[in-house]
XYZ file of C-alpha atoms in Angstrom:
660
model
C 45.601 12.691 57.636
C 43.195 15.442 58.592
C 39.906 14.467 60.051
C 36.786 15.507 58.032
C 33.724 16.382 60.082
C 30.244 16.157 58.565
C 28.442 19.509 58.723
C 24.961 20.159 57.334
C 24.949 22.581 54.394
C 21.908 24.346 55.815
C 23.806 25.627 58.864
C 27.155 26.102 57.227
C 28.486 29.635 57.116
C 30.265 30.978 54.103
C 33.470 31.798 55.922
C 33.785 28.404 57.586
C 33.362 26.758 54.217
C 36.212 28.807 52.786
C 38.379 27.840 55.762
C 37.669 24.173 55.292
C 38.510 24.398 51.594
C 41.864 26.005 52.459
C 42.481 23.330 55.065
C 41.682 20.556 52.561
C 43.973 22.086 49.984
C 46.833 22.098 52.488
C 46.088 18.495 53.396
C 46.109 17.417 49.761
C 49.343 19.280 49.148
C 50.921 17.662 52.170
C 49.817 14.189 51.179
C 50.889 14.762 47.597
C 54.359 15.807 48.749
C 54.611 12.783 51.001
C 53.455 10.547 48.142
C 56.059 11.911 45.728
C 58.836 11.535 48.322
C 57.711 7.998 49.022
C 57.704 7.193 45.291
C 61.193 8.567 44.715
C 62.565 6.732 47.746
C 61.034 3.442 46.603
C 62.401 3.916 43.074
C 65.922 4.531 44.403
C 65.744 1.398 46.545
C 64.431 -0.624 43.618
C 67.177 0.673 41.329
C 69.828 -0.134 43.846
C 68.562 -3.659 44.335
C 68.199 -4.526 40.662
C 70.957 -2.436 39.111
C 68.666 -0.792 36.603
C 66.312 2.160 36.333
C 62.574 1.752 36.714
C 59.847 3.452 34.737
C 58.118 6.153 36.765
C 54.378 6.566 36.523
C 53.340 9.994 35.331
C 51.420 12.057 37.837
C 48.476 12.320 35.430
C 47.951 8.551 35.742
C 48.138 8.514 39.534
C 44.389 8.647 40.171
C 44.308 5.145 38.654
C 47.479 3.897 40.341
C 47.751 0.665 42.370
C 48.230 0.418 46.127
C 51.580 2.316 46.406
C 49.716 5.476 45.437
C 46.490 4.723 47.187
C 46.680 7.677 49.549
C 47.423 10.069 46.710
C 44.645 8.595 44.581
C 42.108 8.882 47.329
C 43.004 12.498 47.962
C 42.564 13.302 44.243
C 39.244 11.480 44.077
C 37.707 12.992 47.166
C 35.549 15.514 45.282
C 33.726 12.487 43.840
C 33.659 10.451 47.043
C 30.671 8.687 48.548
C 29.231 9.179 52.017
C 32.527 9.231 54.028
C 33.549 12.288 52.073
C 30.124 13.831 51.614
C 30.837 16.987 53.570
C 34.055 17.607 51.679
C 32.377 16.994 48.338
C 29.481 19.274 49.169
C 31.769 22.037 50.296
C 33.711 21.838 47.039
C 30.625 21.710 44.853
C 28.729 24.398 46.714
C 29.468 27.135 44.146
C 27.624 25.005 41.622
C 24.668 24.141 43.835
C 21.366 23.331 42.094
C 19.567 26.234 43.701
C 21.799 28.708 41.891
C 22.056 26.872 38.559
C 18.446 25.815 38.147
C 17.191 28.794 36.092
C 20.289 28.722 33.868
C 20.092 24.927 33.409
C 16.410 25.019 32.513
C 17.072 27.706 29.921
C 19.815 25.635 28.316
C 17.626 22.540 28.408
C 14.731 24.254 26.672
C 17.000 25.725 24.009
C 18.605 22.334 23.400
C 15.228 20.629 23.085
C 14.087 23.271 20.635
C 17.192 22.741 18.489
C 16.816 18.959 18.619
C 13.128 18.957 17.757
C 13.690 21.337 14.874
C 15.997 18.834 13.131
C 14.742 16.356 10.526
C 14.677 12.930 12.267
C 15.899 11.095 9.153
C 18.886 11.669 6.928
C 17.041 12.485 3.709
C 17.553 15.819 2.042
C 15.094 18.647 2.641
C 13.755 19.253 -0.867
C 12.915 22.925 -0.471
C 14.508 24.310 -3.645
C 14.975 23.345 -7.310
C 18.677 22.798 -6.617
C 17.942 20.216 -3.939
C 15.431 18.451 -6.165
C 18.033 18.267 -8.921
C 20.408 16.691 -6.411
C 17.951 13.959 -5.452
C 17.315 13.193 -9.137
C 20.907 12.002 -9.418
C 19.661 8.955 -7.488
C 16.696 8.430 -9.839
C 18.774 6.272 -12.209
C 19.518 2.605 -11.396
C 22.973 2.324 -9.830
C 23.360 -1.278 -10.904
C 23.224 -2.904 -14.299
C 21.425 -5.789 -15.982
C 24.064 -6.132 -18.710
C 26.011 -9.109 -17.409
C 23.201 -11.483 -16.490
C 21.058 -10.649 -19.553
C 24.052 -11.097 -21.853
C 24.838 -14.521 -20.384
C 21.180 -15.613 -20.624
C 21.132 -14.793 -24.346
C 22.742 -16.463 -27.357
C 25.712 -14.114 -26.969
C 27.293 -16.564 -24.513
C 28.498 -20.145 -24.550
C 30.268 -22.586 -22.226
C 34.015 -22.210 -22.805
C 34.772 -25.397 -20.867
C 35.620 -26.780 -17.472
C 39.259 -25.761 -17.934
C 38.260 -22.251 -18.962
C 38.161 -19.116 -16.887
C 36.666 -18.334 -13.502
C 33.279 -19.910 -12.798
C 30.739 -17.633 -11.146
C 27.585 -18.954 -9.469
C 25.694 -15.941 -10.782
C 26.808 -16.564 -14.359
C 26.282 -20.325 -14.203
C 22.722 -19.928 -12.933
C 22.019 -17.195 -15.496
C 23.450 -19.338 -18.289
C 21.198 -22.222 -17.271
C 18.146 -19.932 -16.807
C 17.831 -20.839 -13.123
C 16.868 -18.610 -10.221
C 19.985 -16.637 -9.353
C 20.638 -17.075 -5.640
C 23.590 -14.708 -5.528
C 22.888 -11.043 -4.732
C 26.159 -9.591 -5.939
C 26.200 -6.365 -7.889
C 25.376 -7.847 -11.325
C 22.495 -10.073 -10.208
C 18.782 -9.770 -11.090
C 17.861 -9.178 -7.442
C 20.304 -6.307 -7.139
C 18.953 -4.734 -10.318
C 15.389 -5.049 -8.978
C 16.299 -3.232 -5.769
C 18.302 -0.627 -7.644
C 15.384 0.197 -9.931
C 12.968 0.621 -7.043
C 15.479 2.820 -5.238
C 15.563 4.974 -8.368
C 11.757 5.033 -8.443
C 11.659 6.119 -4.803
C 13.994 9.029 -5.547
C 11.883 10.065 -8.534
C 8.695 9.988 -6.440
C 10.214 12.147 -3.719
C 11.356 14.621 -6.367
C 7.861 14.758 -7.865
C 6.325 15.287 -4.432
C 8.767 18.108 -3.740
C 7.986 19.759 -7.086
C 4.285 19.611 -6.272
C 4.866 21.216 -2.869
C 6.985 23.995 -4.355
C 4.358 24.645 -7.025
C 1.824 25.305 -4.265
C 4.049 27.909 -2.606
C 4.401 29.947 -5.778
C 8.011 30.803 -4.911
C 9.470 29.397 -8.114
C 8.503 29.824 -11.739
C 7.187 26.911 -13.762
C 10.252 27.218 -16.004
C 12.416 26.188 -13.035
C 10.269 23.292 -11.825
C 8.900 21.759 -15.034
C 12.230 20.354 -16.320
C 12.766 18.636 -12.957
C 9.276 17.214 -13.068
C 9.824 15.972 -16.609
C 13.078 14.235 -15.707
C 11.545 12.595 -12.630
C 8.591 11.264 -14.642
C 10.885 9.807 -17.284
C 13.148 8.239 -14.652
C 10.149 6.612 -13.013
C 8.839 5.366 -16.354
C 12.239 4.000 -17.426
C 12.864 2.017 -14.225
C 9.390 0.456 -14.336
C 9.831 -0.302 -18.042
C 13.076 -2.170 -17.442
C 11.572 -4.125 -14.556
C 8.425 -5.216 -16.395
C 10.474 -6.416 -19.364
C 12.726 -8.521 -17.151
C 10.414 -9.817 -14.429
C 7.285 -10.393 -16.524
C 6.267 -11.825 -19.867
C 6.768 -9.597 -22.876
C 3.795 -7.435 -23.823
C 1.261 -9.468 -25.784
C -2.033 -7.632 -26.429
C -4.400 -10.620 -26.083
C -2.921 -11.662 -22.733
C -1.376 -8.460 -21.328
C -4.338 -7.651 -19.084
C -4.155 -11.104 -17.511
C -0.386 -11.427 -17.261
C 1.305 -10.559 -13.935
C 3.539 -7.518 -14.197
C 5.170 -5.578 -11.362
C 4.111 -3.019 -8.728
C 3.963 0.494 -10.196
C 4.855 2.969 -7.460
C 3.693 6.568 -7.927
C 3.796 7.987 -4.391
C 6.679 8.584 -1.975
C 6.509 6.139 0.899
C 5.986 8.021 4.161
C 4.566 5.180 6.245
C 6.518 2.288 7.749
C 4.249 -0.326 6.172
C 2.425 -0.058 2.853
C 0.700 -2.748 0.804
C 1.496 -2.991 -2.903
C -0.124 -5.031 -5.636
C 1.438 -6.569 -8.690
C -0.353 -4.987 -11.654
C -0.851 -6.604 -15.023
C 1.605 -6.027 -17.862
C -1.065 -3.980 -19.665
C -1.597 -1.707 -16.659
C 2.128 -1.176 -16.188
C 2.517 -0.203 -19.839
C -0.412 2.211 -19.562
C 1.125 3.927 -16.539
C 4.495 4.139 -18.283
C 2.833 5.821 -21.248
C 1.136 8.337 -18.959
C 4.471 9.275 -17.399
C 6.326 9.643 -20.697
C 3.544 11.662 -22.308
C 3.496 14.063 -19.390
C 7.240 14.149 -18.840
C 8.717 14.453 -22.334
C 7.291 17.928 -23.197
C 8.782 19.293 -19.957
C 12.377 18.212 -20.616
C 14.796 21.040 -21.461
C 18.456 20.282 -22.149
C 19.649 23.714 -21.044
C 18.622 22.816 -17.489
C 21.639 20.548 -17.081
C 25.325 21.314 -16.835
C 26.033 17.725 -17.995
C 22.949 16.726 -20.027
C 24.341 13.323 -21.098
C 23.962 12.139 -17.489
C 20.260 13.029 -17.431
C 17.141 12.358 -19.476
C 17.857 14.989 -22.079
C 15.543 15.199 -25.087
C 17.571 12.801 -27.255
C 17.765 10.168 -24.523
C 14.078 10.568 -23.712
C 13.053 10.310 -27.376
C 15.122 7.136 -27.825
C 13.547 5.560 -24.741
C 10.041 6.452 -25.928
C 10.755 4.926 -29.343
C 11.824 1.735 -27.544
C 8.612 1.751 -25.516
C 6.370 1.857 -28.582
C 8.554 -0.672 -30.411
C 8.232 -3.173 -27.560
C 4.474 -2.659 -27.263
C 4.010 -3.089 -30.981
C 0.373 -2.107 -31.444
C -0.820 -1.143 -34.943
C -0.631 2.592 -34.247
C 2.731 2.403 -32.469
C 4.958 2.225 -35.555
C 4.368 5.872 -36.410
C 5.308 6.815 -32.852
C 8.510 4.774 -33.067
C 9.523 6.591 -36.257
C 8.557 9.986 -34.860
C 10.585 9.718 -31.666
C 13.548 7.908 -33.237
C 13.765 10.636 -35.876
C 13.598 13.312 -33.192
C 16.386 11.591 -31.241
C 18.803 11.905 -34.166
C 17.369 15.269 -35.219
C 16.415 13.858 -38.631
C 20.112 13.381 -39.322
C 21.263 9.918 -38.218
C 24.562 10.266 -40.081
C 25.493 13.103 -37.754
C 25.102 10.992 -34.610
C 26.134 7.435 -35.447
C 29.280 6.288 -33.669
C 32.297 6.715 -35.924
C 33.964 3.353 -35.452
C 36.227 3.586 -38.454
C 38.364 6.500 -37.284
C 38.795 4.852 -33.879
C 39.457 1.309 -35.083
C 43.208 1.706 -34.530
C 42.960 2.854 -30.910
C 44.273 0.734 -28.067
C 41.740 -1.268 -26.091
C 41.906 1.031 -23.083
C 41.658 4.168 -25.196
C 38.779 2.772 -27.214
C 36.893 1.628 -24.098
C 37.390 4.989 -22.430
C 36.290 6.971 -25.471
C 33.308 4.716 -26.162
C 31.324 6.103 -23.228
C 32.576 9.695 -23.249
C 29.963 12.424 -23.044
C 31.644 14.172 -25.973
C 30.686 11.261 -28.222
C 27.555 12.417 -30.068
C 26.205 8.857 -30.240
C 25.858 8.658 -26.449
C 22.496 10.058 -25.417
C 22.439 8.771 -21.812
C 25.400 7.699 -19.669
C 25.087 6.005 -16.294
C 27.680 5.083 -13.703
C 26.929 1.523 -12.597
C 28.458 -0.739 -9.979
C 29.393 -3.716 -12.132
C 32.062 -6.303 -12.890
C 30.853 -6.833 -16.465
C 34.196 -5.741 -17.907
C 35.688 -8.955 -16.497
C 33.482 -11.186 -18.650
C 36.384 -12.066 -20.914
C 37.970 -14.433 -18.377
C 34.803 -16.116 -17.113
C 33.656 -19.533 -18.234
C 30.273 -18.396 -19.553
C 31.128 -15.860 -22.206
C 32.017 -15.998 -25.922
C 34.466 -18.492 -27.310
C 36.383 -17.798 -30.508
C 33.764 -19.366 -32.794
C 30.898 -17.376 -31.282
C 32.955 -14.204 -31.266
C 33.711 -14.534 -34.960
C 30.074 -15.256 -35.805
C 28.432 -12.644 -33.630
C 30.916 -9.806 -33.617
C 34.057 -10.051 -35.685
C 32.407 -11.083 -38.925
C 28.869 -10.451 -37.814
C 27.622 -13.197 -40.126
C 25.333 -13.221 -41.917
C 25.461 -9.711 -43.351
C 23.245 -8.696 -46.279
C 25.990 -6.814 -48.106
C 26.534 -7.576 -51.786
C 30.012 -8.920 -51.060
C 31.302 -10.577 -47.908
C 32.752 -8.277 -45.258
C 34.668 -11.018 -43.456
C 37.656 -9.438 -41.685
C 36.269 -5.991 -42.569
C 33.525 -5.614 -39.964
C 34.745 -3.047 -37.479
C 34.672 -5.328 -34.415
C 37.614 -7.256 -35.850
C 39.899 -4.708 -34.162
C 37.967 -4.562 -30.892
C 37.721 -8.241 -30.039
C 40.117 -9.917 -27.657
C 40.472 -12.250 -24.757
C 42.570 -15.066 -23.403
C 43.703 -17.756 -25.827
C 44.705 -20.017 -22.921
C 41.207 -20.149 -21.460
C 39.347 -19.544 -24.728
C 37.333 -16.641 -23.278
C 36.681 -13.633 -25.502
C 34.707 -10.409 -25.573
C 34.343 -6.982 -27.204
C 35.982 -4.350 -25.026
C 33.571 -1.450 -25.316
C 33.977 -0.359 -21.719
C 36.771 0.138 -19.213
C 36.316 -0.674 -15.546
C 37.005 2.041 -13.003
C 37.969 0.383 -9.729
C 37.560 2.445 -6.573
C 39.725 0.994 -3.814
C 38.648 1.273 -0.197
C 42.133 2.414 0.766
C 45.468 3.320 -0.756
C 46.926 -0.164 -0.273
C 43.646 -2.116 -0.329
C 43.055 -4.831 -2.910
C 39.277 -4.639 -2.488
C 36.785 -1.978 -3.376
C 33.980 -1.237 -5.829
C 34.122 -1.734 -9.620
C 32.310 0.846 -11.767
C 31.414 0.884 -15.454
C 30.206 3.880 -17.447
C 27.335 2.322 -19.400
C 25.469 3.855 -22.340
C 21.888 2.527 -22.109
C 20.490 4.899 -24.764
C 22.467 5.648 -27.919
C 21.931 6.890 -31.477
C 22.339 3.398 -32.938
C 19.292 2.192 -31.023
C 17.205 5.021 -32.437
C 18.373 3.972 -35.915
C 17.471 0.303 -35.435
C 14.143 1.152 -33.780
C 13.252 3.251 -36.804
C 14.315 0.490 -39.211
C 12.020 -2.039 -37.509
C 9.104 0.388 -37.600
C 9.778 1.148 -41.267
C 9.593 -2.587 -41.979
C 6.181 -2.729 -40.329
C 5.098 0.272 -42.406
C 6.470 -1.570 -45.463
C 8.783 1.321 -46.298
C 11.460 -1.055 -47.595
C 13.337 1.603 -49.522
C 13.865 3.548 -46.292
C 15.085 0.390 -44.553
C 17.701 -0.206 -47.267
C 18.789 3.454 -47.079
C 19.331 3.243 -43.317
C 21.133 -0.107 -43.595
C 23.599 1.323 -46.107
C 24.151 4.321 -43.848
C 24.883 1.977 -40.971
C 27.407 -0.135 -42.908
C 29.193 2.968 -44.138
C 30.240 3.527 -40.499
C 30.994 -0.128 -39.704
C 32.878 -1.656 -42.656
C 36.599 -1.015 -42.902
C 37.449 0.322 -46.385
C 33.759 0.671 -47.102
C 32.808 0.731 -50.768
C 29.222 1.831 -51.546
C 29.129 -0.517 -54.527
C 30.904 -3.608 -53.209
C 29.230 -3.391 -49.819
C 25.825 -2.178 -50.902
C 22.714 -3.621 -49.260
C 19.925 -4.336 -51.719
C 16.569 -6.050 -51.697
C 18.137 -8.988 -53.517
C 21.003 -9.305 -51.000
C 18.578 -9.226 -48.066
C 16.393 -11.913 -49.606
C 19.406 -14.056 -50.454
C 20.566 -14.187 -46.853
C 17.297 -14.171 -44.898
C 14.722 -15.868 -47.119
C 15.028 -19.040 -45.062
C 15.906 -19.905 -41.474
C 19.299 -21.416 -42.187
C 21.365 -18.318 -41.395
C 19.218 -16.836 -38.636
C 16.424 -18.230 -36.436
C 12.837 -17.490 -37.328
C 11.063 -14.699 -35.467
C 7.615 -14.950 -33.873
C 6.493 -11.544 -32.609
C 2.962 -11.063 -31.307
C 1.981 -9.048 -34.419
C 1.286 -10.477 -37.873
C 3.945 -10.414 -40.604
C 3.750 -10.996 -44.310
C 6.613 -12.824 -46.031
C 8.586 -9.725 -46.992
C 8.189 -8.130 -43.568
C 9.446 -11.328 -41.968
C 12.568 -11.410 -44.163
C 13.430 -7.750 -43.564
C 12.686 -7.880 -39.848
C 14.901 -10.959 -39.432
C 17.677 -9.003 -41.127
C 17.350 -5.939 -38.888
C 17.054 -7.983 -35.670
C 20.110 -10.068 -36.565
C 22.309 -7.054 -37.333
C 21.064 -5.409 -34.143
C 22.449 -8.403 -32.234
C 25.940 -7.701 -33.594
C 25.780 -3.968 -32.962
C 24.751 -4.308 -29.323
C 26.873 -7.299 -28.372
C 28.048 -7.053 -24.714
C 25.380 -4.366 -24.047
C 22.770 -6.799 -22.676
C 20.109 -5.823 -25.236
C 19.956 -9.160 -27.059
C 17.913 -10.752 -24.262
C 15.050 -8.301 -24.796
C 15.025 -9.071 -28.540
C 14.908 -12.789 -27.720
C 11.843 -12.235 -25.537
C 9.897 -9.960 -27.859
C 10.691 -11.995 -30.995
C 10.282 -15.359 -29.201
C 13.656 -16.572 -30.429
C 14.950 -19.936 -29.206
C 18.278 -20.048 -27.348
C 20.636 -23.025 -27.362
C 23.338 -23.270 -24.701
C 25.894 -26.064 -24.968
C 27.224 -27.471 -21.697
C 30.720 -28.931 -21.602
C 30.482 -32.382 -20.077
C 26.677 -32.265 -20.084
C 23.597 -32.091 -22.265
C 22.839 -29.095 -24.450
C 20.176 -26.841 -22.947
C 17.452 -25.192 -25.046
C 15.157 -22.311 -24.160
C 12.125 -22.636 -26.391
C 10.140 -19.713 -27.762
C 7.503 -19.864 -25.004
C 9.582 -21.260 -22.161
C 8.401 -19.741 -18.825
C 12.041 -19.402 -17.741
C 12.172 -16.300 -19.930
C 10.536 -14.543 -16.988
C 13.122 -13.824 -14.292
C 11.715 -14.720 -10.849
C 11.087 -11.869 -8.449
C 13.408 -11.632 -5.433
C 12.312 -14.031 -2.717
C 11.315 -11.254 -0.315
C 9.012 -9.796 -3.002
C 7.720 -12.899 -4.766
C 4.516 -13.017 -2.694
C 3.309 -9.595 -3.780
C -0.330 -10.250 -4.760
C -1.336 -9.986 -8.400
C -4.528 -8.029 -9.045
C -5.952 -9.343 -12.306
C -8.073 -6.882 -14.241
C -10.969 -7.882 -16.455
C -9.508 -8.250 -19.960
C -10.904 -5.667 -22.370
C -10.431 -7.830 -25.444
C -12.549 -10.239 -27.493
C -12.756 -13.855 -26.376
C -11.487 -12.891 -22.967
C -12.968 -15.948 -21.292
C -11.027 -18.358 -23.487
C -7.759 -16.531 -22.954
C -8.296 -16.381 -19.195
C -9.092 -20.101 -19.087
C -5.899 -20.917 -20.966
C -3.860 -18.840 -18.552
C -5.394 -20.576 -15.552
C -4.554 -23.977 -17.014
C -1.018 -22.794 -17.709
C -0.666 -21.381 -14.199
C -1.396 -24.791 -12.748
C 1.669 -26.033 -14.577
C 4.785 -24.159 -15.625
C 3.694 -20.686 -14.539
C 2.681 -21.615 -11.022
C 5.143 -19.010 -9.720
C 2.514 -16.423 -10.644
C 0.044 -17.759 -8.075
C 0.676 -15.422 -5.158
C -0.562 -16.088 -1.664
C -0.230 -13.354 0.875
C -0.667 -9.600 1.287
C 1.626 -7.065 2.860
C 4.470 -6.042 0.565
C 6.208 -2.766 1.263
C 8.627 -0.642 -0.699
C 11.347 -1.858 1.656
C 10.804 -5.265 0.044
C 10.983 -3.706 -3.392
C 14.096 -1.641 -2.768
C 16.936 -1.974 -0.313
C 20.568 -0.969 -0.126
C 23.293 -3.594 -0.281
C 26.928 -2.570 -0.120
C 28.708 -3.487 -3.349
C 31.950 -5.373 -3.007
C 34.618 -6.100 -5.566
C 38.100 -7.510 -5.792
C 40.810 -5.722 -7.677
C 41.304 -7.542 -10.969
C 43.937 -7.375 -13.680
C 43.087 -5.727 -16.972
C 42.536 -7.854 -20.047
C 45.331 -9.021 -22.288
C 43.805 -9.110 -25.756
C 45.214 -12.047 -27.687
C 42.978 -12.687 -30.669
C 44.063 -13.840 -34.075
C 41.339 -14.017 -36.693
């Protein structure tokens, strides 16, 4: 092995360096040849001794070889050697010495830093054009659904028995009106986070629109529709939250009743304090957003308007807002916007159930939420397992299915429509477990891999439809005492829902309505916050009851129960029957635990006898409503919204087996 002599690089001559490099190359070649000969000789001896061939180590692995190749490995590693090989290493690396590379390296470094610093440090989109703003608005709609837990909390569910279908913790706790501890995709907590994520997207879109307006690069005709959609998205998400996680709007108490945080600015700081506003304040802010946003909406802006707040969807939502608030001047607004939603022609937009009554379950469920269906004003893609309700313990049994959906009893038609109400062909379930449902939707299951049996279940929901506009208008017409209009709309509705409809046999009249709803034997009494005379009460009970049949499995019944203060009775197999009274505080879904301490800022009530009302609320808060007494500050949007990966298990499709 050649001897390596240390020579200072300062005194080294160029020619001597070249000579040493040639000498080292020869040495490495010599040692490499010796190493290969030694390896072959050892392999031959080993083969002769054991009678079999041995696996040779490829030369590209030799730098990491054990002791037999130590000499070869050392020779290959010498350019990276420590002090014993310093002279050799320096001579080999001399062409790349720092003194020659320094200017070039500094230039590269500065260019790299400039490129790095010019990049956005987070992964959010740069909203510098109308197209990018439109992209972010796709996220301004809740990605999760309330349908399953609100449906189970209502009187659209019962206990099918201990030997029934699958028991879910989420559904059991919802059925018993307890705090839901599960955070799976159909839980109240997940819906809370999903709504605030949608609100965050809407706020960023609004901020971007404002910035682009200042530049003057884009015309108002390009930006206004985006602004209108963002305002409506923000209003809708807050509206859904306040009607789930707070008491229903009641004018005398709304200013003193805890609502939710109303977020109007994009969060750009790591820590922001939020307050829980009153129900009255939340409703006022919602109204501001819808009044500003609705005039800006233009359907021609969208390639697929049914997936956005188009004018029909927006008008239906606004009619719902005024219906839920229910102030004396709101009924005209309900009628105005409901009429605009159906373009003064409800017959042209109601879902045509009769021509589709013979479709298969899968075909019917697929077509129900199609964008080509004129009744669908807004369609959302939601992560949900709600389509699997038919084999869970807490769902409809056969008796409830027949009452609520198949026969829809009691109907105010002149003659009974038993076995002729359209749902008779759309109801099914499992006769073994006794679990039933109406199959309006079809689950789309996205597997994580080709052979995976896990993934994410999706449902195409229709949160705003023509039928809601119709029923909203009917309720408002009752309050306006336009009973003839109510009867006209009811007959129009039944003409699309009764198989073999006969306008004489199935006619709805004042006498038929009174016959069915004059007492509380066929339907529970209603107790809204506004005053009703006897005839209004009878007609409103009729409309609310039929609404329950129309929107079964859509999750809307729970909101009617809250605003009409309807009692709910849930039987428990093997236990005592549970009752949710008209004013039970469990009607308010608890906030998620990481947001429940958001402080409530109570405004001074602007109503007569405010002191008495406030005193009553304080007394009540010391008892059942103590969850409204909030203790600490410091709630951020990260507590209001967060991302949780949805998980699902591949499930079999339903096997409808219903005999009525």
